PDB file of C-alpha atoms in Angstrom:
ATOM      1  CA  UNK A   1       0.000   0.000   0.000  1.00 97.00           C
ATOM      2  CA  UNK A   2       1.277   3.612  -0.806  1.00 98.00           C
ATOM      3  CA  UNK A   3       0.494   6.441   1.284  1.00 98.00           C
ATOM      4  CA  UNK A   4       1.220   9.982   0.262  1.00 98.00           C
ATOM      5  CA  UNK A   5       0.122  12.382   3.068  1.00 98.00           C
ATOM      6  CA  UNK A   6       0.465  16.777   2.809  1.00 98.00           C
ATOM      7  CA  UNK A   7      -0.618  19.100   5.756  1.00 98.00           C
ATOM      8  CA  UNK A   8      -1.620  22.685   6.292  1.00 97.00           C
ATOM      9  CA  UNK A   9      -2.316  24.962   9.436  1.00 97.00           C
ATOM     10  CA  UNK A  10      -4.576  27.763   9.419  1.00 98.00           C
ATOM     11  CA  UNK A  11      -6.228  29.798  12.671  1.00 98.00           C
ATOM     12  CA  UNK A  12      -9.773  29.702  12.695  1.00 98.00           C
ATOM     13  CA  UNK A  13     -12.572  30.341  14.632  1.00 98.00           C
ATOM     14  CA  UNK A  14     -15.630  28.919  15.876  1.00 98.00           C
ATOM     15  CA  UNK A  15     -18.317  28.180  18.704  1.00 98.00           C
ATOM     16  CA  UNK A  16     -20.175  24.955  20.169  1.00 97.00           C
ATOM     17  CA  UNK A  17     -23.989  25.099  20.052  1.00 97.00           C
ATOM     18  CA  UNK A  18     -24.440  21.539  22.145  1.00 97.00           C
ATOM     19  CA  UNK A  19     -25.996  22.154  25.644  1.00 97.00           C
ATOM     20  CA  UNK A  20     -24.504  23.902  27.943  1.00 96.00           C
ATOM     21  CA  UNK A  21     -21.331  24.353  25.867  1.00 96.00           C
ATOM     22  CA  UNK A  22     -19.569  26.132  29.018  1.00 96.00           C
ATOM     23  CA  UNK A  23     -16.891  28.471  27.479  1.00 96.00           C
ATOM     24  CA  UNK A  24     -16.671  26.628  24.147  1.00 95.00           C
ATOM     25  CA  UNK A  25     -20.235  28.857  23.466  1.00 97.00           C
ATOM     26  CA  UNK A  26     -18.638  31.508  22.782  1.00 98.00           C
ATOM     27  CA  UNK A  27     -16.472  32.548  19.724  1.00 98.00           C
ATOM     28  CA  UNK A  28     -13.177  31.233  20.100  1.00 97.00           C
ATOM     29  CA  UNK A  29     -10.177  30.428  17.792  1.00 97.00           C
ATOM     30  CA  UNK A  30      -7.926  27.385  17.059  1.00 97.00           C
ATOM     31  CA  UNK A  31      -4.766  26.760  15.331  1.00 97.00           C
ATOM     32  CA  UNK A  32      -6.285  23.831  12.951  1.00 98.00           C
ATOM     33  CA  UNK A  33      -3.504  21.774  11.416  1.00 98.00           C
ATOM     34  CA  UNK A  34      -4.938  19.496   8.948  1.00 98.00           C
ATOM     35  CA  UNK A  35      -3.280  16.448   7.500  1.00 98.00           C
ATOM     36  CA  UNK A  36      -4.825  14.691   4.427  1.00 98.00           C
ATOM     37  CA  UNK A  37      -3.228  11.134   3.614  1.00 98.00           C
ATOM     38  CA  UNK A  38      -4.103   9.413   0.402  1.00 98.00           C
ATOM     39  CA  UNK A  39      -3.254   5.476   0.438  1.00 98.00           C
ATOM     40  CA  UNK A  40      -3.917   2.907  -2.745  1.00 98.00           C
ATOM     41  CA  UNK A  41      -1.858  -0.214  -3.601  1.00 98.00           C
ATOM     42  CA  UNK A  42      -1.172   1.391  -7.308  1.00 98.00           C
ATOM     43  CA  UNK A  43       0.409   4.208  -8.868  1.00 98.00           C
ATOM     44  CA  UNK A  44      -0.043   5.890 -12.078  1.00 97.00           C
ATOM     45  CA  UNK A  45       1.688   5.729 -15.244  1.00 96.00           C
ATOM     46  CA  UNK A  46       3.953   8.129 -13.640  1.00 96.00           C
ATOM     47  CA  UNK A  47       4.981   6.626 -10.763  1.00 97.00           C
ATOM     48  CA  UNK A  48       2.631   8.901  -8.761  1.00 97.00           C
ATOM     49  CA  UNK A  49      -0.016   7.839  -5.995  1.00 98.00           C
ATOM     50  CA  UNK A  50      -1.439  11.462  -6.692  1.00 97.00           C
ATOM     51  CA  UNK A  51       0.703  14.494  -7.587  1.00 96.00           C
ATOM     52  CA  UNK A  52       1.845  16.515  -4.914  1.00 97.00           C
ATOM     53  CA  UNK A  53       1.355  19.482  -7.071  1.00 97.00           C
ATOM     54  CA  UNK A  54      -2.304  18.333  -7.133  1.00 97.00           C
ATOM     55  CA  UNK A  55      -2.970  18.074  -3.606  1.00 98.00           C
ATOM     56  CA  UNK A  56      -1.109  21.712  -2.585  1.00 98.00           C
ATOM     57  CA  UNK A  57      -3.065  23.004  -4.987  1.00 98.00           C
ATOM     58  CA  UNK A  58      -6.001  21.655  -3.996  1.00 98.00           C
ATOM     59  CA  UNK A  59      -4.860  22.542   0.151  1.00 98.00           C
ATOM     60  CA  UNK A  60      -4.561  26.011  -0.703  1.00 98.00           C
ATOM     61  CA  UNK A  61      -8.034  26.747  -1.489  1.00 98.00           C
ATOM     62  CA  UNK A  62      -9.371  24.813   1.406  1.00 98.00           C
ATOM     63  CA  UNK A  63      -6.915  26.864   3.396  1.00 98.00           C
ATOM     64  CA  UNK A  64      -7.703  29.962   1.730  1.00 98.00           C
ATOM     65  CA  UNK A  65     -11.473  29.088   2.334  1.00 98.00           C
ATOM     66  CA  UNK A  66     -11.240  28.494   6.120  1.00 98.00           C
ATOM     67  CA  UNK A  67      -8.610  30.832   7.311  1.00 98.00           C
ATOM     68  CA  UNK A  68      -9.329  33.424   9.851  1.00 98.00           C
ATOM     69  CA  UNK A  69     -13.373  32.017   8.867  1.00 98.00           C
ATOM     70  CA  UNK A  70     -16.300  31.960  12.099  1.00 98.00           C
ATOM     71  CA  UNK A  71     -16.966  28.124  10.702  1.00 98.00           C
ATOM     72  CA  UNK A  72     -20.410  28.603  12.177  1.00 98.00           C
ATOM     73  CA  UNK A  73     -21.146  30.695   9.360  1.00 98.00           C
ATOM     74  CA  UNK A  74     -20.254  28.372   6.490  1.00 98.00           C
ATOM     75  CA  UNK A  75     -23.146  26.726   4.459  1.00 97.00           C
ATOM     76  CA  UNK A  76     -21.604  23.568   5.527  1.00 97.00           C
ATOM     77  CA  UNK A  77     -21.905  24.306   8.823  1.00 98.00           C
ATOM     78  CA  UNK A  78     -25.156  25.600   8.847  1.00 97.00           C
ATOM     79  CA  UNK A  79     -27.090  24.382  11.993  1.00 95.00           C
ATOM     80  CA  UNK A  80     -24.606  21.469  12.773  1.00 97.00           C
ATOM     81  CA  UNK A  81     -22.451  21.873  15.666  1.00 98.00           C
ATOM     82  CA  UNK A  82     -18.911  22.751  14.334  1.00 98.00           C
ATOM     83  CA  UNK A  83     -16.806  20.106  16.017  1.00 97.00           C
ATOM     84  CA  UNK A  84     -13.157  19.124  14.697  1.00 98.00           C
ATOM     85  CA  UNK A  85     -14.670  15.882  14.231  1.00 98.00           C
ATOM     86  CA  UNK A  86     -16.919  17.228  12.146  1.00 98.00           C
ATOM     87  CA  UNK A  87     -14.523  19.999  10.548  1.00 98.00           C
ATOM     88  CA  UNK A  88     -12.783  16.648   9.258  1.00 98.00           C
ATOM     89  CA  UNK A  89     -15.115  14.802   7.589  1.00 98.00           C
ATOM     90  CA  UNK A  90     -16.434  18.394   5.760  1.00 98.00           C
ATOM     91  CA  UNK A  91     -12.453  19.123   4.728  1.00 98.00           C
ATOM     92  CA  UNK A  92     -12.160  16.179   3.148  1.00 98.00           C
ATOM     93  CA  UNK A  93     -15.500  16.106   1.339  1.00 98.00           C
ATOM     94  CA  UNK A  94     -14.127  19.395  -0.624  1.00 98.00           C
ATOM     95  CA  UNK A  95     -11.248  18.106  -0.793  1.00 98.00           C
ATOM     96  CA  UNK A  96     -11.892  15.287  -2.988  1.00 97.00           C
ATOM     97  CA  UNK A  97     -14.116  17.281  -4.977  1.00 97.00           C
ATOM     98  CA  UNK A  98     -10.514  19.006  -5.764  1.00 97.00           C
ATOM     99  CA  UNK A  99      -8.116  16.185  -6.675  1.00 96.00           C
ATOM    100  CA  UNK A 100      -8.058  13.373  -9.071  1.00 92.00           C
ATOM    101  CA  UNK A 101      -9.085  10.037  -7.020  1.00 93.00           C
ATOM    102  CA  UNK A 102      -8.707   7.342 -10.040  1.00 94.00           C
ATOM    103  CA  UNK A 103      -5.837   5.845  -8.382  1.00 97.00           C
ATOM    104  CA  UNK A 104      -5.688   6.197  -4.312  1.00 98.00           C
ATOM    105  CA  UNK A 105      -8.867   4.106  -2.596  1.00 98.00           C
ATOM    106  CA  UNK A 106      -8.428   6.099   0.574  1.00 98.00           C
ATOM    107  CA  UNK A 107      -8.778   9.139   2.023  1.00 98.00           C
ATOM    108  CA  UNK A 108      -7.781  10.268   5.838  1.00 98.00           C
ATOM    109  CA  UNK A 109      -8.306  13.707   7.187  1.00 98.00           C
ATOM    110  CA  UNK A 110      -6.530  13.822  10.632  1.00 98.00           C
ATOM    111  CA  UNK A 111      -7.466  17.724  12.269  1.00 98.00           C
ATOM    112  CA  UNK A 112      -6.129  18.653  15.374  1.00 98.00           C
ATOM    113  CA  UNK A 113      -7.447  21.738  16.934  1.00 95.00           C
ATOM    114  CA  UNK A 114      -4.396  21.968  19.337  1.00 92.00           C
ATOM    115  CA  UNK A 115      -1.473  20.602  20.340  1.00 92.00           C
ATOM    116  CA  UNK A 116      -3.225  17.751  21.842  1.00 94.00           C
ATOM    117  CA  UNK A 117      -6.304  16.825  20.408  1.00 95.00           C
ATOM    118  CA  UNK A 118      -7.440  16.214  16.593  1.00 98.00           C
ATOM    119  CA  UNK A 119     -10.370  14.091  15.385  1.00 98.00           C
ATOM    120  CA  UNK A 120      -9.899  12.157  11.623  1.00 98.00           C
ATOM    121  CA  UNK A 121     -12.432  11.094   9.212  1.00 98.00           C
ATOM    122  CA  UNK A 122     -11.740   8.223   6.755  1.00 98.00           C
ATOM    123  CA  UNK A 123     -13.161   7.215   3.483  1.00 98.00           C
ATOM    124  CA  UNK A 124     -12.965   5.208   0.737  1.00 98.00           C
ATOM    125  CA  UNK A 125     -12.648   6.810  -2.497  1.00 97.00           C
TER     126      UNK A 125
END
């Protein structure tokens, strides 16, 4: 199996809307540092699970999109609680929308939201 795996950090900002959220309710920011990691047991004609110049490209307008953003006002966001976990799964939905997926069969989108803690989301592709 190959894996190829790029990451970007970005601040952000955003607030919990679960029950008593304590002082999570209120708008707050993160340093997000996303990791996507593609994985397939081919490569392409070129010797390439994906092309790196693919995926930065396709990192940079995520980044661009959710940098300094209040997540809570994304349409993807829209009345869901904006958890990392969450935050993950939506990343790599537009992500893949952004990259050519004929040859990996996975995705992973690892977030953390600090040092800490992260939450992933994998898929097949």
């Amino acid at each position: 199996m190959y894996r190829l795996s790029v990451s970007r950090d970005f601040v952000a900002q955003h607030f919990l809307t679960v029950p008593d959220p304590g002082p999570e309710g209120e708008v707050h920011s993160h340093h997000f540092e996303v990791a996507v990691r593609l994985a397939g047991p081919d490569l392409n004609e070129y010797g390439y699970l994906v092309d790196i110049d693919a995926v930065d490209a396709a990192l940079d307008e995520l980044e661009a999109r959710y940098r300094d953003a209040l997540l809570n006002d994304l349409p993807e966001f829209e009345g869901k609680n904006p958890s990392v976990e969450r935050f993950a799964r939506l990343f790599g939905d537009r992500f893949v929308e952004r990259i050519p997926t004929d040859v990996p069969t996975e995705l992973t989108v690892r977030m953390w939201e600090d040092e800490d803690a992260w939450a992933s989301h994998e898929r097949p592709l």
